JSON list of C-alpha atoms in Angstrom, two decimals:
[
{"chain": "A", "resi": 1, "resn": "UNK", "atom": "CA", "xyz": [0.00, 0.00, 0.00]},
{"chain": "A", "resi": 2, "resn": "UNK", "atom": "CA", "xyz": [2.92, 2.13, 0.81]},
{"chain": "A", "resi": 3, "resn": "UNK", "atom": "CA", "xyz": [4.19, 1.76, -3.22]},
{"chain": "A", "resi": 4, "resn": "UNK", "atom": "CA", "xyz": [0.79, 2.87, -4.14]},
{"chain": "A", "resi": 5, "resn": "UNK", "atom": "CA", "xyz": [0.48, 5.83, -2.19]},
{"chain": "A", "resi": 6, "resn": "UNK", "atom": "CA", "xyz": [3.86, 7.18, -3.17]},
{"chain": "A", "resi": 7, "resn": "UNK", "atom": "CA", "xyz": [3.04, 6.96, -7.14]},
{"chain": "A", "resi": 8, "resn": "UNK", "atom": "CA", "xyz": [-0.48, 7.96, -6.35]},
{"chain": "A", "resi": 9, "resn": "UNK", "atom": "CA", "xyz": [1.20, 11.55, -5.99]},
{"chain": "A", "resi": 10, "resn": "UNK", "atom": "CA", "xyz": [-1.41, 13.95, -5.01]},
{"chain": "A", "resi": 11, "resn": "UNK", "atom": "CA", "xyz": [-4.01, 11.76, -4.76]},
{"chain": "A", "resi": 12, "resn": "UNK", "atom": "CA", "xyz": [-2.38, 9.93, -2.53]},
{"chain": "A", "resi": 13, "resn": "UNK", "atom": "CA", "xyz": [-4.80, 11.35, 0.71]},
{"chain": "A", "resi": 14, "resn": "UNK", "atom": "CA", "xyz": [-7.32, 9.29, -0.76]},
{"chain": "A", "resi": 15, "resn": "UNK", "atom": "CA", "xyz": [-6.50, 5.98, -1.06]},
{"chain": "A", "resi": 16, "resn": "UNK", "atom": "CA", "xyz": [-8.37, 3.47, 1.49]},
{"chain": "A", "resi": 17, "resn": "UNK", "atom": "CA", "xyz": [-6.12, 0.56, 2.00]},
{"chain": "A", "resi": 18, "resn": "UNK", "atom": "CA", "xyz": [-7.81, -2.59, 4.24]},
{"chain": "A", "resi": 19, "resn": "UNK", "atom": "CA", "xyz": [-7.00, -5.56, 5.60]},
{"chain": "A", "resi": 20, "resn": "UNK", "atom": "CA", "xyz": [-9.26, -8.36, 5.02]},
{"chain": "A", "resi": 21, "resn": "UNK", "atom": "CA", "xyz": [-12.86, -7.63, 6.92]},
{"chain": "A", "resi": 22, "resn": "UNK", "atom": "CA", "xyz": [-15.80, -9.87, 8.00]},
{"chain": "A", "resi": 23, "resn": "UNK", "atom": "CA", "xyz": [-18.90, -9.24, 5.62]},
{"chain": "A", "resi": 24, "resn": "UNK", "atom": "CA", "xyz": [-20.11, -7.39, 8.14]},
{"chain": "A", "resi": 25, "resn": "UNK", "atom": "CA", "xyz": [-17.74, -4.57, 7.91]},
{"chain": "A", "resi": 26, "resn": "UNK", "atom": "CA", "xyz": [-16.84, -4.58, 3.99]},
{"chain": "A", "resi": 27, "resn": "UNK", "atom": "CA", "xyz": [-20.71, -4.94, 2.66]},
{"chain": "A", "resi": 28, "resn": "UNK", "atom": "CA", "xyz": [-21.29, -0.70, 3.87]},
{"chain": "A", "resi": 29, "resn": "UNK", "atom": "CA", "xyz": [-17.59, 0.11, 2.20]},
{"chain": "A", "resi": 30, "resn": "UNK", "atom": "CA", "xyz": [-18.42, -1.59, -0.69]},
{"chain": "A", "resi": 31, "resn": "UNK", "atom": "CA", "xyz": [-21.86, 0.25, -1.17]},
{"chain": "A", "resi": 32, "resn": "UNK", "atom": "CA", "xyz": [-20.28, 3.64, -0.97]},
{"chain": "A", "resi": 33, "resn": "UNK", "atom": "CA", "xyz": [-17.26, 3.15, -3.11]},
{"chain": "A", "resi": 34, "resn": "UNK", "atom": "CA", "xyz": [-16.74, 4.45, -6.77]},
{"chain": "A", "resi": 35, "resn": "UNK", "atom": "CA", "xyz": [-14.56, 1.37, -7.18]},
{"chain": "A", "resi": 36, "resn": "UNK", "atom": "CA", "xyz": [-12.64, -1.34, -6.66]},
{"chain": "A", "resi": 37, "resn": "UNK", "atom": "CA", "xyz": [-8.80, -2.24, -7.52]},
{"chain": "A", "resi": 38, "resn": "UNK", "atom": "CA", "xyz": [-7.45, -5.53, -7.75]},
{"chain": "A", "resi": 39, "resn": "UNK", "atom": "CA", "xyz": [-3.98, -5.40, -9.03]},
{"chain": "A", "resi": 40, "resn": "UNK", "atom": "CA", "xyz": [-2.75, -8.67, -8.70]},
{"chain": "A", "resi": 41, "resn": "UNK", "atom": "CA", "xyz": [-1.00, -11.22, -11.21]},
{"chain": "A", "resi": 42, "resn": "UNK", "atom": "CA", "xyz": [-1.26, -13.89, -8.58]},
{"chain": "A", "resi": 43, "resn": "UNK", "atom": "CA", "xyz": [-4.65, -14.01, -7.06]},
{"chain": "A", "resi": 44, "resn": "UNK", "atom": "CA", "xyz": [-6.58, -15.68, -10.34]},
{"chain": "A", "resi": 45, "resn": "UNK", "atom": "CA", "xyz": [-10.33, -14.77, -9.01]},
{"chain": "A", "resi": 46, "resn": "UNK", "atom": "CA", "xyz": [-10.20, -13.16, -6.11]},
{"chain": "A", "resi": 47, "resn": "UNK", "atom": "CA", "xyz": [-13.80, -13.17, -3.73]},
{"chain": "A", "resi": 48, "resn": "UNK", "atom": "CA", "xyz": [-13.59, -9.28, -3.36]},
{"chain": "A", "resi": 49, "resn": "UNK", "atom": "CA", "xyz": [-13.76, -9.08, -7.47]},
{"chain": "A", "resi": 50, "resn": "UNK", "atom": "CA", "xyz": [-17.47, -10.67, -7.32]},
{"chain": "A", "resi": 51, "resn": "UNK", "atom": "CA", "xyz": [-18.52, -9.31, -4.20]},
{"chain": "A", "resi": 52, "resn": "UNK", "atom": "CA", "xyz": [-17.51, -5.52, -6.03]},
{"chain": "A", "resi": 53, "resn": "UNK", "atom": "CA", "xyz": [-18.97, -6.80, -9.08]},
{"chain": "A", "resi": 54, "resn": "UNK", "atom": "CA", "xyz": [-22.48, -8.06, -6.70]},
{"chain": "A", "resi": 55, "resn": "UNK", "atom": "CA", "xyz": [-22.73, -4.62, -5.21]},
{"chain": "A", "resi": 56, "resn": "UNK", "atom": "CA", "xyz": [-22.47, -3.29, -8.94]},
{"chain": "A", "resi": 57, "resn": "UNK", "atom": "CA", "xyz": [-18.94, -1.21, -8.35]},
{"chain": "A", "resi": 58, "resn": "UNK", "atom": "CA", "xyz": [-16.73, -1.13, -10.96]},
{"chain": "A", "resi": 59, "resn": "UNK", "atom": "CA", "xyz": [-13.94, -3.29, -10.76]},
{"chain": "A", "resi": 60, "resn": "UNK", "atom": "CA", "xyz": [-9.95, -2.76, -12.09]},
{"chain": "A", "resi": 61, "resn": "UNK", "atom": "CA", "xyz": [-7.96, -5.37, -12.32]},
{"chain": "A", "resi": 62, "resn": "UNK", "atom": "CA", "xyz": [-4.88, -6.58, -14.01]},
{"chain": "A", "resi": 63, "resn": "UNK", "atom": "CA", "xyz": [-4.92, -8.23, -17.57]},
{"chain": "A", "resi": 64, "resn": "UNK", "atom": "CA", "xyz": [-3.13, -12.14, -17.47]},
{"chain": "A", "resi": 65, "resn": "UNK", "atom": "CA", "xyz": [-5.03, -12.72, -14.20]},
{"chain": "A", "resi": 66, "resn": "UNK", "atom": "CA", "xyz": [-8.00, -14.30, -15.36]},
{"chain": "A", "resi": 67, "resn": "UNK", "atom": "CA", "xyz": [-10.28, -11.63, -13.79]},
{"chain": "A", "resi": 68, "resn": "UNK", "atom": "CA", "xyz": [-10.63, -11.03, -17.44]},
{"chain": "A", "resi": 69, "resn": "UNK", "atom": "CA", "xyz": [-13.54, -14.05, -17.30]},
{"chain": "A", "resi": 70, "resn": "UNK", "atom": "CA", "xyz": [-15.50, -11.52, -15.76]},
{"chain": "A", "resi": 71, "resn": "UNK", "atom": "CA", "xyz": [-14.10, -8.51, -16.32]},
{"chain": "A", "resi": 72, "resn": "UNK", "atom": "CA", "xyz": [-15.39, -7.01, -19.89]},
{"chain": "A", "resi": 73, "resn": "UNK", "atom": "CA", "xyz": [-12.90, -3.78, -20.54]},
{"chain": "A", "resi": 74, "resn": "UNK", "atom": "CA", "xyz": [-15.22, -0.61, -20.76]},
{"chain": "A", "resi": 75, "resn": "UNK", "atom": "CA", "xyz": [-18.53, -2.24, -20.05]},
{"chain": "A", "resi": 76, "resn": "UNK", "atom": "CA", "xyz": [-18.20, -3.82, -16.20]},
{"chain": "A", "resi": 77, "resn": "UNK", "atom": "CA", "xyz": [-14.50, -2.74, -15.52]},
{"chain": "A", "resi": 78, "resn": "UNK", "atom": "CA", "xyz": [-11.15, -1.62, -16.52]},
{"chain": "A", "resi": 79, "resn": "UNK", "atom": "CA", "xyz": [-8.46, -3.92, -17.31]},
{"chain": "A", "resi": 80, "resn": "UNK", "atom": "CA", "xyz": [-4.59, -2.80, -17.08]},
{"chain": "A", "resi": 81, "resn": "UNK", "atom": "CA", "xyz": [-0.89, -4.15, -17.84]}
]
């Protein structure tokens, strides 16, 4: 989180970072976020892409990850490098 915020430059102040939370606790973050980012070329489908995606949030995630299965570019989410 610490690599993020330093190349997030000025927008730095608003990046949320969180560990993994109980339902309970992420289901009311989830419904008031713009999105969700899920940079990762390890996890293949994580849970928090379809719980984003089951709230209706956009999700980004990384292309070669397989979140492209249910990630259309542009329609449902963004896809990067």
């Amino acid at each position: 989180s610490e690599y993020v915020r330093e190349k997030a430059g000025k927008a730095a102040e608003r990046i949320i970072y969180l560990p993994p939370l109980r339902h309970q606790l992420l289901y009311p973050i989830l419904q008031h976020a713009f999105a969700v980012v899920l940079p990762s070329h390890v996890d293949n489908l994580p849970n928090a892409s379809f719980e984003a995606m089951a709230h209706g949030k956009i999700v980004v995630g990384t292309r070669g990850s397989s979140i492209e299965q249910l990630v259309r570019n542009g329609e449902n989410g963004i896809l990067v490098k």
